[in-house]
Coordinates of C-alpha atoms in Angstrom, one line a residue:
M19 CA 21.3 39.9 -0.6
I20 CA 21.3 37.7 -3.7
P21 CA 21.5 34.4 -1.8
R22 CA 18.6 35.5 0.4
A23 CA 16.5 36.5 -2.6
R24 CA 17.2 33.1 -4.1
S25 CA 16.3 31.4 -0.9
N26 CA 13.0 33.3 -0.8
D27 CA 12.3 32.3 -4.4
S28 CA 13.0 28.7 -3.6
R29 CA 10.7 28.8 -0.6
T30 CA 7.9 30.5 -2.7
S31 CA 8.3 27.8 -5.4
A32 CA 8.1 25.0 -2.8
M33 CA 4.9 26.5 -1.4
I34 CA 3.3 26.8 -4.8
Y35 CA 4.1 23.1 -5.6
L36 CA 2.8 22.0 -2.2
A37 CA -0.4 24.0 -2.6
A38 CA -0.9 22.4 -6.0
L39 CA -0.4 18.9 -4.4
V40 CA -3.0 19.8 -1.7
L41 CA -5.5 21.0 -4.3
L42 CA -5.0 17.8 -6.4
T43 CA -5.6 15.7 -3.3
A44 CA -8.7 17.7 -2.3
F45 CA -10.0 17.4 -5.9
H46 CA -10.0 13.6 -5.7
L47 CA -11.4 13.5 -2.2
V48 CA -14.3 15.7 -3.2
N49 CA -15.0 13.8 -6.5
N50 CA -15.0 10.5 -4.6
W51 CA -17.5 11.8 -2.1
V52 CA -19.8 13.1 -4.9
Y53 CA -19.4 9.6 -6.6
F54 CA -20.5 7.9 -3.4
L55 CA -23.5 10.1 -2.9
I56 CA -24.7 9.2 -6.4
R57 CA -24.0 5.5 -6.3
V58 CA -26.2 3.1 -4.3
N59 CA -25.2 -0.2 -6.0
I60 CA -23.0 -2.8 -4.3
R61 CA -21.7 -5.4 -6.8
D62 CA -19.8 -8.6 -7.0
W63 CA -18.7 -11.0 -4.1
D64 CA -15.5 -9.7 -2.7
R65 CA -16.7 -6.1 -2.3
P66 CA -19.5 -6.7 0.1
A67 CA -17.3 -9.3 1.9
H68 CA -14.7 -6.5 2.5
L69 CA -17.5 -4.2 3.8
V70 CA -18.7 -6.9 6.2
R71 CA -15.2 -7.1 7.6
T72 CA -15.2 -3.4 8.5
L73 CA -18.5 -4.0 10.4
I74 CA -17.0 -7.0 12.2
Y75 CA -13.9 -5.0 13.3
S76 CA -16.2 -2.2 14.4
D77 CA -18.1 -4.6 16.6
I78 CA -14.9 -6.2 18.0
L79 CA -13.7 -2.8 19.0
G80 CA -16.9 -1.8 20.6
A81 CA -15.0 -2.0 23.9
V82 CA -11.4 -1.0 23.7
N83 CA -9.0 -3.1 25.8
I84 CA -6.1 -5.6 25.3
R85 CA -8.4 -8.5 24.5
T86 CA -10.4 -6.7 21.9
F87 CA -7.3 -5.3 20.2
F88 CA -5.8 -8.8 20.1
E89 CA -8.9 -10.2 18.6
A90 CA -9.0 -7.3 16.0
F91 CA -5.4 -7.9 15.0
T92 CA -5.7 -11.7 14.8
W93 CA -9.3 -12.5 13.8
S94 CA -8.9 -12.9 10.1
W95 CA -6.8 -16.0 9.2
N96 CA -6.0 -15.0 5.6
R97 CA -6.3 -11.2 5.3
P98 CA -4.3 -8.7 7.3
P99 CA -6.5 -6.2 9.1
L100 CA -5.1 -2.7 8.5
R101 CA -7.3 -1.5 5.6
H102 CA -10.5 -2.7 7.3
L103 CA -9.4 -1.3 10.7
V104 CA -9.0 2.2 9.2
A105 CA -12.7 2.3 8.6
V106 CA -13.5 1.9 12.4
P107 CA -12.5 5.5 13.4
F108 CA -14.5 6.8 10.5
Y109 CA -17.5 4.9 11.7
R110 CA -17.1 6.4 15.1
L111 CA -16.8 9.9 13.7
F112 CA -19.4 9.9 10.9
G113 CA -21.7 6.9 11.6
V114 CA -21.9 3.4 10.1
S115 CA -22.7 3.5 6.3
T116 CA -21.3 2.2 3.1
D117 CA -20.3 5.7 2.0
V118 CA -18.3 6.2 5.2
A119 CA -16.6 2.8 4.8
L120 CA -15.5 3.7 1.3
M121 CA -14.5 7.3 2.2
S122 CA -12.0 5.8 4.8
N123 CA -9.8 5.2 1.7
S124 CA -9.1 8.9 1.8
V125 CA -6.3 8.2 4.3
F126 CA -4.5 6.1 1.6
I127 CA -5.3 8.6 -1.2
V128 CA -3.4 11.2 0.9
I129 CA -0.5 8.8 1.6
L130 CA -0.2 7.8 -2.0
L131 CA -0.2 11.2 -3.6
F132 CA 2.2 12.8 -1.0
S133 CA 4.5 9.8 -1.2
V134 CA 4.7 9.8 -5.0
Y135 CA 5.4 13.6 -4.9
G136 CA 8.0 13.1 -2.3
I137 CA 9.8 10.4 -4.3
G138 CA 9.8 12.5 -7.4
K139 CA 11.0 15.6 -5.6
K140 CA 13.8 13.7 -3.7
M141 CA 15.0 11.8 -6.8
Y142 CA 14.7 14.6 -9.3
D143 CA 12.7 17.8 -8.7
R144 CA 9.3 19.1 -7.7
R145 CA 8.0 19.1 -11.3
V146 CA 8.6 15.4 -11.6
G147 CA 7.0 14.8 -8.2
L148 CA 3.9 16.8 -9.0
M149 CA 3.4 15.4 -12.5
A150 CA 3.8 11.9 -11.2
A151 CA 1.3 12.5 -8.5
F152 CA -1.2 13.8 -11.1
L153 CA -0.6 10.7 -13.3
V154 CA -1.0 8.2 -10.5
S155 CA -4.2 9.9 -9.3
T156 CA -5.8 9.7 -12.8
Y157 CA -4.7 6.2 -13.7
P158 CA -8.0 4.5 -14.4
V159 CA -7.6 1.4 -12.4
L160 CA -6.3 3.4 -9.4
F161 CA -9.1 6.0 -9.2
G162 CA -11.6 3.2 -9.9
I163 CA -10.4 1.0 -7.0
S164 CA -10.1 4.1 -4.7
R165 CA -13.9 4.0 -4.9
L166 CA -14.2 0.3 -4.0
S167 CA -13.7 -1.7 -0.8
Y168 CA -10.7 -3.7 -2.0
V169 CA -7.4 -3.5 -0.1
D170 CA -5.2 -3.0 -3.2
Y171 CA -5.4 0.8 -3.2
A172 CA -4.2 0.8 0.4
L173 CA -1.4 -1.6 -0.6
T174 CA -0.3 0.8 -3.4
A175 CA -0.2 3.7 -0.9
M176 CA 1.9 1.7 1.6
V177 CA 4.4 0.5 -1.0
S178 CA 4.8 4.1 -2.2
L179 CA 5.3 5.3 1.4
S180 CA 8.0 2.6 2.0
I181 CA 9.8 3.5 -1.3
Y182 CA 9.8 7.2 -0.3
L183 CA 11.3 6.4 3.2
L184 CA 13.8 4.0 1.5
V185 CA 15.0 6.9 -0.6
R186 CA 15.1 9.3 2.4
C187 CA 17.1 6.9 4.6
N188 CA 20.1 7.6 2.3
R189 CA 21.4 4.0 2.1
F190 CA 20.6 3.5 5.8
R191 CA 22.7 6.4 7.0
N192 CA 19.7 8.4 8.3
R193 CA 18.6 6.7 11.5
G194 CA 15.3 8.6 11.8
F195 CA 14.0 7.6 8.4
C196 CA 15.3 4.1 8.9
L197 CA 13.1 3.7 11.9
L198 CA 10.1 5.1 10.0
L199 CA 10.9 2.7 7.1
G200 CA 10.7 -0.2 9.5
L201 CA 7.3 0.9 10.7
S202 CA 6.1 1.3 7.1
F203 CA 7.4 -2.2 6.3
G204 CA 5.3 -3.6 9.2
L205 CA 2.2 -1.7 8.3
G206 CA 2.6 -2.7 4.6
V207 CA 2.5 -6.4 5.5
L208 CA -0.5 -5.7 7.8
T209 CA -2.2 -4.3 4.6
K210 CA -1.7 -7.2 2.3
W211 CA 1.0 -9.9 2.2
P212 CA 2.2 -9.3 -1.5
F213 CA 3.6 -6.0 -0.2
I214 CA 7.0 -7.8 0.0
A215 CA 7.0 -8.5 -3.7
F216 CA 6.9 -4.8 -4.5
V217 CA 9.6 -3.5 -2.1
A218 CA 12.0 -6.5 -1.9
A219 CA 14.0 -5.7 -5.1
P220 CA 14.5 -1.9 -4.4
V221 CA 15.5 -2.7 -0.8
A222 CA 17.9 -5.4 -1.9
Y223 CA 19.5 -2.9 -4.3
V224 CA 20.0 -0.3 -1.6
I225 CA 21.5 -2.9 0.7
A226 CA 24.0 -3.9 -2.0
R227 CA 25.0 -0.3 -2.6
S228 CA 25.2 0.6 1.1
E229 CA 27.9 0.2 3.7
I230 CA 26.1 -2.4 5.7
V231 CA 28.6 -5.2 5.2
P232 CA 31.7 -3.1 6.0
S233 CA 29.8 -1.7 9.0
L234 CA 29.1 -5.2 10.2
I235 CA 32.7 -6.1 9.9
K236 CA 33.6 -3.1 12.0
A237 CA 31.1 -4.3 14.5
S238 CA 32.8 -7.6 15.0
P239 CA 33.8 -8.5 18.6
T240 CA 37.5 -7.8 18.0
R241 CA 36.9 -4.4 16.5
L242 CA 34.4 -3.6 19.2
A243 CA 37.0 -4.5 21.9
S244 CA 39.5 -2.3 20.2
T245 CA 37.1 0.6 19.8
L246 CA 36.1 0.2 23.5
S247 CA 39.7 0.3 24.6
S248 CA 40.4 3.4 22.6
R249 CA 37.3 5.1 24.0
L250 CA 38.4 4.2 27.5
D251 CA 41.9 5.7 26.8
S252 CA 40.2 8.8 25.4
A253 CA 38.0 9.1 28.4
Q254 CA 41.0 8.9 30.7
D255 CA 42.8 11.6 28.6
V256 CA 39.8 13.9 29.1
K257 CA 39.8 13.3 32.8
D258 CA 43.6 14.1 33.0
M259 CA 43.0 17.3 31.0
Q260 CA 40.1 18.3 33.3
S261 CA 42.3 17.6 36.3
T262 CA 45.1 19.7 34.9
A263 CA 42.7 22.6 34.2
G264 CA 41.3 22.4 37.7
I265 CA 37.8 21.2 36.4
K266 CA 36.1 18.8 38.8
P267 CA 33.4 16.8 37.1
S268 CA 30.2 16.0 39.0
R269 CA 30.5 12.5 40.4
T270 CA 26.7 12.1 40.8
H271 CA 25.9 13.2 37.2
S272 CA 28.7 11.0 35.8
A273 CA 27.5 8.0 37.7
L274 CA 23.9 8.5 36.7
S275 CA 24.8 8.9 33.0
S276 CA 27.0 5.9 33.1
T277 CA 24.3 3.7 34.8
L278 CA 21.7 4.9 32.4
V279 CA 23.8 4.1 29.4
R280 CA 24.6 0.6 30.7
L281 CA 20.9 -0.1 31.3
I282 CA 19.9 1.1 27.8
K283 CA 22.6 -1.1 26.2
S284 CA 22.1 -4.2 28.5
P285 CA 20.8 -7.3 26.7
L286 CA 19.3 -8.4 30.1
V287 CA 17.2 -5.2 30.2
H288 CA 16.1 -5.9 26.6
I289 CA 15.1 -9.4 27.5
L290 CA 13.2 -8.3 30.6
L291 CA 11.4 -5.4 28.8
S292 CA 10.4 -7.7 25.9
L293 CA 9.1 -10.3 28.5
V294 CA 6.9 -7.6 30.2
L295 CA 5.5 -6.4 26.9
N296 CA 4.7 -9.9 25.6
L297 CA 3.1 -10.8 29.0
I298 CA 0.9 -7.8 28.7
W299 CA -0.1 -8.7 25.1
Y300 CA -0.2 -12.5 25.0
G301 CA -0.7 -13.1 28.8
A302 CA -4.1 -11.4 28.7
N303 CA -5.0 -13.6 25.7
W304 CA -3.2 -16.9 26.7
D305 CA -6.5 -18.9 26.4
R306 CA -6.7 -17.9 22.7
L307 CA -3.2 -19.1 21.7
S308 CA -4.3 -22.7 21.4
D309 CA -6.5 -21.7 18.5
F310 CA -3.5 -20.8 16.3
A311 CA -1.1 -23.1 14.5
L312 CA 1.9 -22.2 16.5
G313 CA 0.1 -22.2 19.9
G314 CA 2.3 -21.2 22.8
W315 CA 5.3 -20.9 20.6
I316 CA 3.9 -17.6 19.4
F317 CA 4.8 -16.1 22.8
L318 CA 8.4 -17.4 22.8
L319 CA 9.1 -16.3 19.2
S320 CA 7.6 -12.8 19.8
W321 CA 9.7 -12.5 23.0
L322 CA 12.9 -13.3 21.2
L323 CA 12.0 -11.0 18.3
V324 CA 11.1 -8.0 20.5
A325 CA 14.2 -8.5 22.6
A326 CA 16.4 -8.6 19.5
T327 CA 14.8 -5.4 18.3
F328 CA 15.5 -3.6 21.6
Y329 CA 19.1 -4.8 21.5
V330 CA 19.7 -3.5 17.9
L331 CA 17.9 -0.2 18.7
S332 CA 20.3 0.4 21.5
R333 CA 23.3 0.1 19.1
T334 CA 23.2 3.5 17.4
G335 CA 25.5 5.3 15.1
A336 CA 26.3 2.5 12.5
V337 CA 24.7 1.7 9.2
W338 CA 24.3 -2.0 10.1
S339 CA 22.2 -1.1 13.2
N340 CA 20.0 1.3 11.2
F341 CA 19.4 -1.4 8.7
L342 CA 18.7 -4.1 11.2
S343 CA 16.5 -1.7 13.2
A344 CA 14.3 -1.2 10.1
V345 CA 14.1 -4.9 9.5
L346 CA 13.3 -5.8 13.1
I347 CA 10.8 -3.1 13.6
G348 CA 9.0 -4.2 10.5
A349 CA 9.0 -7.8 11.6
C350 CA 7.7 -6.9 15.1
V351 CA 4.8 -4.9 13.6
A352 CA 4.0 -7.5 11.0
S353 CA 4.2 -10.3 13.6
I354 CA 1.1 -9.0 15.4
W355 CA -0.9 -10.6 12.7
S356 CA 1.5 -12.9 10.9
L357 CA 2.7 -15.1 13.9
P358 CA -0.8 -16.1 15.0
N359 CA -1.9 -16.6 11.4
I360 CA 1.2 -18.2 10.0
G361 CA -1.1 -20.5 8.0
F362 CA -1.6 -17.7 5.5
L363 CA 1.6 -18.8 3.8
G364 CA -0.4 -21.8 2.5
R365 CA -3.1 -19.4 1.2
F366 CA -0.3 -17.3 -0.4
A367 CA 1.1 -20.4 -2.3
E368 CA -2.4 -21.4 -3.4
V369 CA -3.2 -17.9 -4.8
A370 CA 0.2 -17.2 -6.4
Y371 CA 0.9 -20.7 -7.8
G372 CA -2.3 -22.6 -7.6
G373 CA -3.9 -21.4 -10.8
V374 CA -6.4 -18.9 -9.4
N375 CA -7.1 -16.8 -12.5
I376 CA -10.3 -14.8 -13.1
D377 CA -10.8 -15.8 -16.8
A378 CA -10.6 -19.6 -15.9
R379 CA -8.5 -20.3 -19.0
G380 CA -6.3 -22.7 -17.2
I381 CA -3.3 -20.8 -18.6
G382 CA 0.3 -22.1 -18.1
P383 CA 3.9 -21.5 -19.2
L384 CA 3.2 -23.3 -22.5
D385 CA 0.5 -20.9 -23.5
P386 CA 1.9 -17.7 -25.3
Y387 CA -0.8 -15.7 -23.6
F388 CA 0.8 -16.6 -20.3
Y389 CA 3.7 -14.1 -20.9
A390 CA 1.5 -11.3 -22.4
R391 CA -1.5 -11.3 -20.1
Y392 CA -0.2 -8.7 -17.5
L393 CA 1.2 -6.6 -20.3
T394 CA -2.2 -6.4 -21.9
L395 CA -3.7 -5.4 -18.6
L396 CA -1.1 -2.6 -18.3
V397 CA -2.3 -1.2 -21.6
D398 CA -6.0 -1.5 -20.8
P399 CA -7.5 -1.2 -18.2
Q400 CA -4.7 -0.1 -15.9
L401 CA -3.2 2.8 -17.7
S402 CA -5.3 3.3 -20.9
P403 CA -3.8 3.5 -24.4
L404 CA -3.0 7.2 -23.9
Y405 CA -1.0 6.8 -20.7
F406 CA 0.7 3.6 -22.0
V407 CA 2.0 5.4 -25.1
A408 CA 3.2 8.3 -22.9
F409 CA 5.1 5.7 -20.7
L410 CA 6.7 4.2 -23.8
V411 CA 7.8 7.6 -25.1
A412 CA 9.3 8.4 -21.7
F413 CA 11.0 5.0 -21.4
I414 CA 12.6 5.5 -24.8
V415 CA 13.8 9.0 -23.8
L416 CA 15.5 7.6 -20.7
V417 CA 16.9 4.4 -22.2
G418 CA 18.1 6.0 -25.4
P419 CA 21.4 7.4 -24.0
V420 CA 22.2 4.0 -22.5
L421 CA 21.6 2.2 -25.8
R422 CA 23.6 4.7 -27.7
N423 CA 26.6 4.4 -25.4
P424 CA 29.5 2.4 -26.9
S425 CA 29.5 0.4 -23.7
P426 CA 25.9 -0.2 -22.6
L427 CA 26.8 -2.4 -19.7
R428 CA 29.1 0.3 -18.3
A429 CA 26.4 2.9 -18.8
L430 CA 23.9 0.6 -16.9
R431 CA 26.4 0.3 -14.0
G432 CA 26.7 4.1 -14.0
L433 CA 23.0 4.7 -13.5
G434 CA 22.1 6.4 -10.2
D435 CA 20.1 5.0 -7.4
E436 CA 16.9 6.6 -8.5
A437 CA 17.0 4.9 -11.9
W438 CA 17.6 1.5 -10.4
I439 CA 15.0 1.8 -7.6
L440 CA 12.3 2.9 -10.1
S441 CA 13.2 0.2 -12.6
L442 CA 13.3 -2.6 -10.0
W443 CA 10.0 -1.4 -8.4
A444 CA 8.4 -1.5 -11.9
F445 CA 9.8 -4.6 -13.5
I446 CA 10.5 -7.2 -10.8
P447 CA 6.9 -7.3 -9.5
F448 CA 5.8 -7.4 -13.1
L449 CA 7.9 -10.5 -13.6
I450 CA 6.7 -12.0 -10.4
F451 CA 3.1 -11.7 -11.3
T452 CA 3.7 -12.7 -14.9
F453 CA 5.3 -16.0 -13.8
S454 CA 2.6 -16.7 -11.2
L455 CA -0.7 -18.3 -12.1
T456 CA -2.8 -15.4 -11.1
L457 CA -4.7 -13.0 -13.4
N458 CA -6.4 -9.8 -12.1
S459 CA -5.9 -6.2 -13.1
R460 CA -5.8 -5.2 -9.4
F461 CA -3.2 -7.7 -8.2
D462 CA -0.1 -5.7 -9.5
I463 CA -1.3 -2.1 -9.3
A464 CA 1.2 -1.3 -6.5
L465 CA 3.9 -1.0 -9.3
L466 CA 2.0 1.7 -11.1
P467 CA 3.4 4.6 -9.1
S468 CA 6.9 3.7 -10.5
I469 CA 5.4 3.9 -14.0
A470 CA 4.0 7.4 -13.2
L471 CA 7.5 8.5 -12.0
I472 CA 9.3 7.1 -15.0
T473 CA 6.7 8.7 -17.3
A474 CA 7.1 12.1 -15.6
R475 CA 10.8 12.0 -15.6
G476 CA 11.1 10.9 -19.2
L477 CA 8.7 13.5 -20.6
L478 CA 10.2 16.4 -18.6
K479 CA 13.7 15.3 -19.8
L480 CA 12.8 15.9 -23.5
K481 CA 15.2 18.5 -24.9
R482 CA 12.8 20.1 -27.4
L483 CA 11.0 22.5 -25.2
A484 CA 7.9 23.1 -27.5
L485 CA 7.4 19.3 -28.1
K486 CA 7.9 18.6 -24.4
W487 CA 5.2 20.9 -23.2
I488 CA 2.8 20.1 -26.0
L489 CA 3.0 16.4 -25.0
I490 CA 2.6 17.1 -21.3
Y491 CA -0.4 19.4 -21.8
L492 CA -2.1 16.9 -24.1
L493 CA -1.4 14.1 -21.5
I494 CA -2.9 16.2 -18.7
L495 CA -5.9 17.1 -20.8
G496 CA -6.5 13.5 -21.9
G497 CA -6.1 12.3 -18.3
M498 CA -8.7 14.7 -17.0
V499 CA -11.1 13.8 -19.8
Q500 CA -10.8 10.2 -19.0
F501 CA -11.2 10.8 -15.2
L502 CA -14.3 13.0 -15.7
A503 CA -15.8 10.6 -18.3
Y504 CA -15.8 7.7 -15.8
S505 CA -16.8 9.8 -12.8
Y506 CA -20.1 11.3 -14.0
D507 CA -22.9 9.5 -15.8
D508 CA -24.1 12.5 -17.9
L509 CA -20.8 12.8 -19.8
D510 CA -21.8 10.3 -22.5
W511 CA -20.4 12.4 -25.3
L512 CA -16.9 12.2 -23.8
R513 CA -17.1 8.4 -23.7
E514 CA -18.5 8.2 -27.2
R515 CA -15.7 10.5 -28.6
G516 CA -13.1 8.1 -27.2
V517 CA -14.4 5.1 -29.3
M518 CA -13.2 4.7 -32.9
N519 CA -13.6 2.0 -35.6
L520 CA -10.3 1.3 -37.3
P521 CA -10.0 -0.7 -40.6
A522 CA -8.9 -4.3 -40.0
I523 CA -8.9 -3.8 -36.3
G524 CA -12.5 -2.9 -35.4
E525 CA -13.6 -0.9 -32.4
V526 CA -10.9 0.7 -30.4
S527 CA -11.3 2.9 -27.3
L528 CA -8.8 5.6 -26.3
L529 CA -10.2 5.4 -22.8
A530 CA -9.5 2.5 -20.5
R531 CA -12.2 -0.1 -19.9
G532 CA -12.3 -2.7 -17.2
G533 CA -14.3 -4.3 -14.3
Y534 CA -13.0 -1.8 -11.7
I535 CA -13.7 1.3 -13.8
E536 CA -17.4 2.0 -13.2
L537 CA -19.8 4.9 -13.6
P538 CA -21.7 5.8 -10.4
A539 CA -25.2 4.9 -11.6
S540 CA -25.1 3.6 -15.3
G541 CA -24.6 0.3 -17.0
R542 CA -23.6 -2.3 -14.5
T543 CA -24.3 0.1 -11.6
D544 CA -27.8 1.0 -12.7
P545 CA -29.8 1.2 -9.4
G546 CA -32.5 -0.9 -11.1
Y547 CA -30.2 -4.0 -10.8
F548 CA -29.8 -3.6 -7.0
V549 CA -32.7 -5.7 -5.9
P550 CA -31.5 -7.1 -2.5
P551 CA -32.6 -4.0 -0.5
R552 CA -36.1 -4.2 -1.9
V553 CA -36.3 -7.9 -1.2
L554 CA -35.3 -7.4 2.4
Q555 CA -37.7 -4.5 2.8
V556 CA -40.6 -6.6 1.5
V557 CA -39.7 -9.5 3.9
S558 CA -39.4 -7.1 6.8
E559 CA -42.8 -5.6 6.0
D560 CA -44.4 -9.0 5.7
M561 CA -42.9 -10.0 9.1
A562 CA -44.4 -7.0 10.7
A563 CA -47.8 -7.6 9.1
D564 CA -47.8 -11.3 10.2
G565 CA -46.5 -10.5 13.7
R566 CA -43.5 -12.8 13.3
E567 CA -40.2 -12.3 15.1
H568 CA -37.9 -14.4 12.9
V569 CA -38.0 -15.7 9.4
Q570 CA -35.7 -17.5 7.0
L571 CA -34.9 -16.1 3.6
G572 CA -33.8 -18.6 0.9
N573 CA -31.5 -17.1 -1.8
L574 CA -31.3 -18.9 -5.1
V575 CA -29.5 -16.1 -7.0
N576 CA -25.8 -15.9 -7.7
R577 CA -25.2 -12.8 -9.8
T578 CA -22.9 -9.7 -9.5
Y579 CA -25.9 -7.6 -8.5
S580 CA -27.6 -10.2 -6.1
N581 CA -25.8 -12.9 -4.2
N582 CA -25.2 -14.2 -0.7
A583 CA -22.4 -11.8 0.1
I584 CA -24.5 -8.7 -0.7
F585 CA -27.4 -10.1 1.4
N586 CA -25.1 -10.8 4.3
Y587 CA -23.7 -7.3 4.2
L588 CA -27.1 -5.6 4.0
M589 CA -28.5 -7.8 6.8
Y590 CA -25.6 -7.5 9.2
D591 CA -26.9 -4.6 11.2
S592 CA -30.3 -3.7 9.7
Y593 CA -32.1 -7.1 9.6
P594 CA -31.0 -9.2 12.6
A595 CA -34.4 -11.0 12.6
I596 CA -33.9 -12.4 9.1
E597 CA -31.8 -15.6 8.7
L598 CA -30.2 -16.1 5.2
R599 CA -30.3 -19.6 3.8
E600 CA -27.7 -19.8 1.1
F601 CA -29.1 -22.2 -1.5
A602 CA -27.1 -20.6 -4.3
R603 CA -23.5 -21.6 -4.8
A604 CA -21.3 -18.7 -3.7
G605 CA -18.6 -17.3 -6.0
W606 CA -18.0 -16.1 -9.5
E607 CA -20.8 -16.7 -11.9

């Protein structure tokens, strides 16, 4: 009776935490929808360009067939298509509008919160998972970007999903989760190519701690021959025992099973099946292959890749095959876009190491600011001073026992998988972006879920019960205040209370402030700034009054609230008779 009661209590507790997670997710979805209903402004250059991409993909998939799918997955030469493609089914269900395009990010909000909760629950317990999900949902840069058209929120969600599946695959012993991990790898690359920078170190750690190498040694030809011989001997022993017992096995059933197994494991079958699939995909689009850098080589490379994937998938029951299955599935999915657009590697090198930084300071390794710039972004606007201090406290709590140990190196080696995975997820991408020549507060946000998990784990590990819960409740209260203050225009008093003037320092805000944290209709997003719709309406009315079928509109303005990208987006469907002449230089002002 007691074990059953405990089981019921555990089930009830699990349902309570799951219900809390569902309510948290619904809270953010509803708040985002209210935000979109209030906001009419479209700002900057990248944001309308991303929105135009969703319209282009919607047009491409107006007819659904092999050729349109191929075009949709290969059209963009430098941006993988997944985030923009997700908007297309939303358009079909709810109609084409800016609000619908932005609400399509709901898919990734759900993925992110449930993945972070799952990681915390699997590594530690449900409390850590739920608290980490709350933190990551109220980090200013994340809830700010969840309301914009950038792909970085989707990238954060896909990285979190992959880390969750990496944890669940149990050092590549669980085949089902390994296959899902491979799928998430491929979808992550189809979201944004820096995905690899965030998952590479945790994956490398799990590989190092797994039994992949011993498993590969066991899979050597000599070992395989020995294993096969022993299995044949065992099979003969079984037949002898059945004969002795008077059992007559079905010859038909045995022959069919044996034939099916041989077909499934036959490399020739894998090669032929891969050939058929690639003929279906690339054969119907052969005339387009010449437009890509690799040309017809795309077909051959894909053929070999898919055949290798089928071969490894047929080798079950070993850690090495689980690992290679994940890698090859990921490569197959990613290759749908990456092989035709292999030239994106040049774009990657240009962005990462070509000095593309938003503040145009021309920073380099000799500038001390070079090493601090991403740390300052972590404090504000990514986390806010409040959340950053909470992270520092949690980090000290977790690192303290290691530092107090007489042998710190031995203590580090004794850390569990969860500590290493979270640390590598947080700090390796941070170093990668620090030593690149980029600078943007959204470039490295896919590491923030690890910060949330470290914060939740550290605070919940505090031994002084009263202090622990006081800090946690203050953190939750501060996070909610910050979230609401930047979600609704009328809460001026909350924003004002967060600003203080300190001696010798000046004005300091306890709330985060940054370009991606915007009110729905105040300041930069004041509807009065949004002049392009009014310009287009006036031109359209003049056209009708003059009886003209086509006009040209010359644009001389290049500002965050009025530029070529915004005009192109607004004109895409609604003003086909107006041609835009781009006299202003496009890009950052």
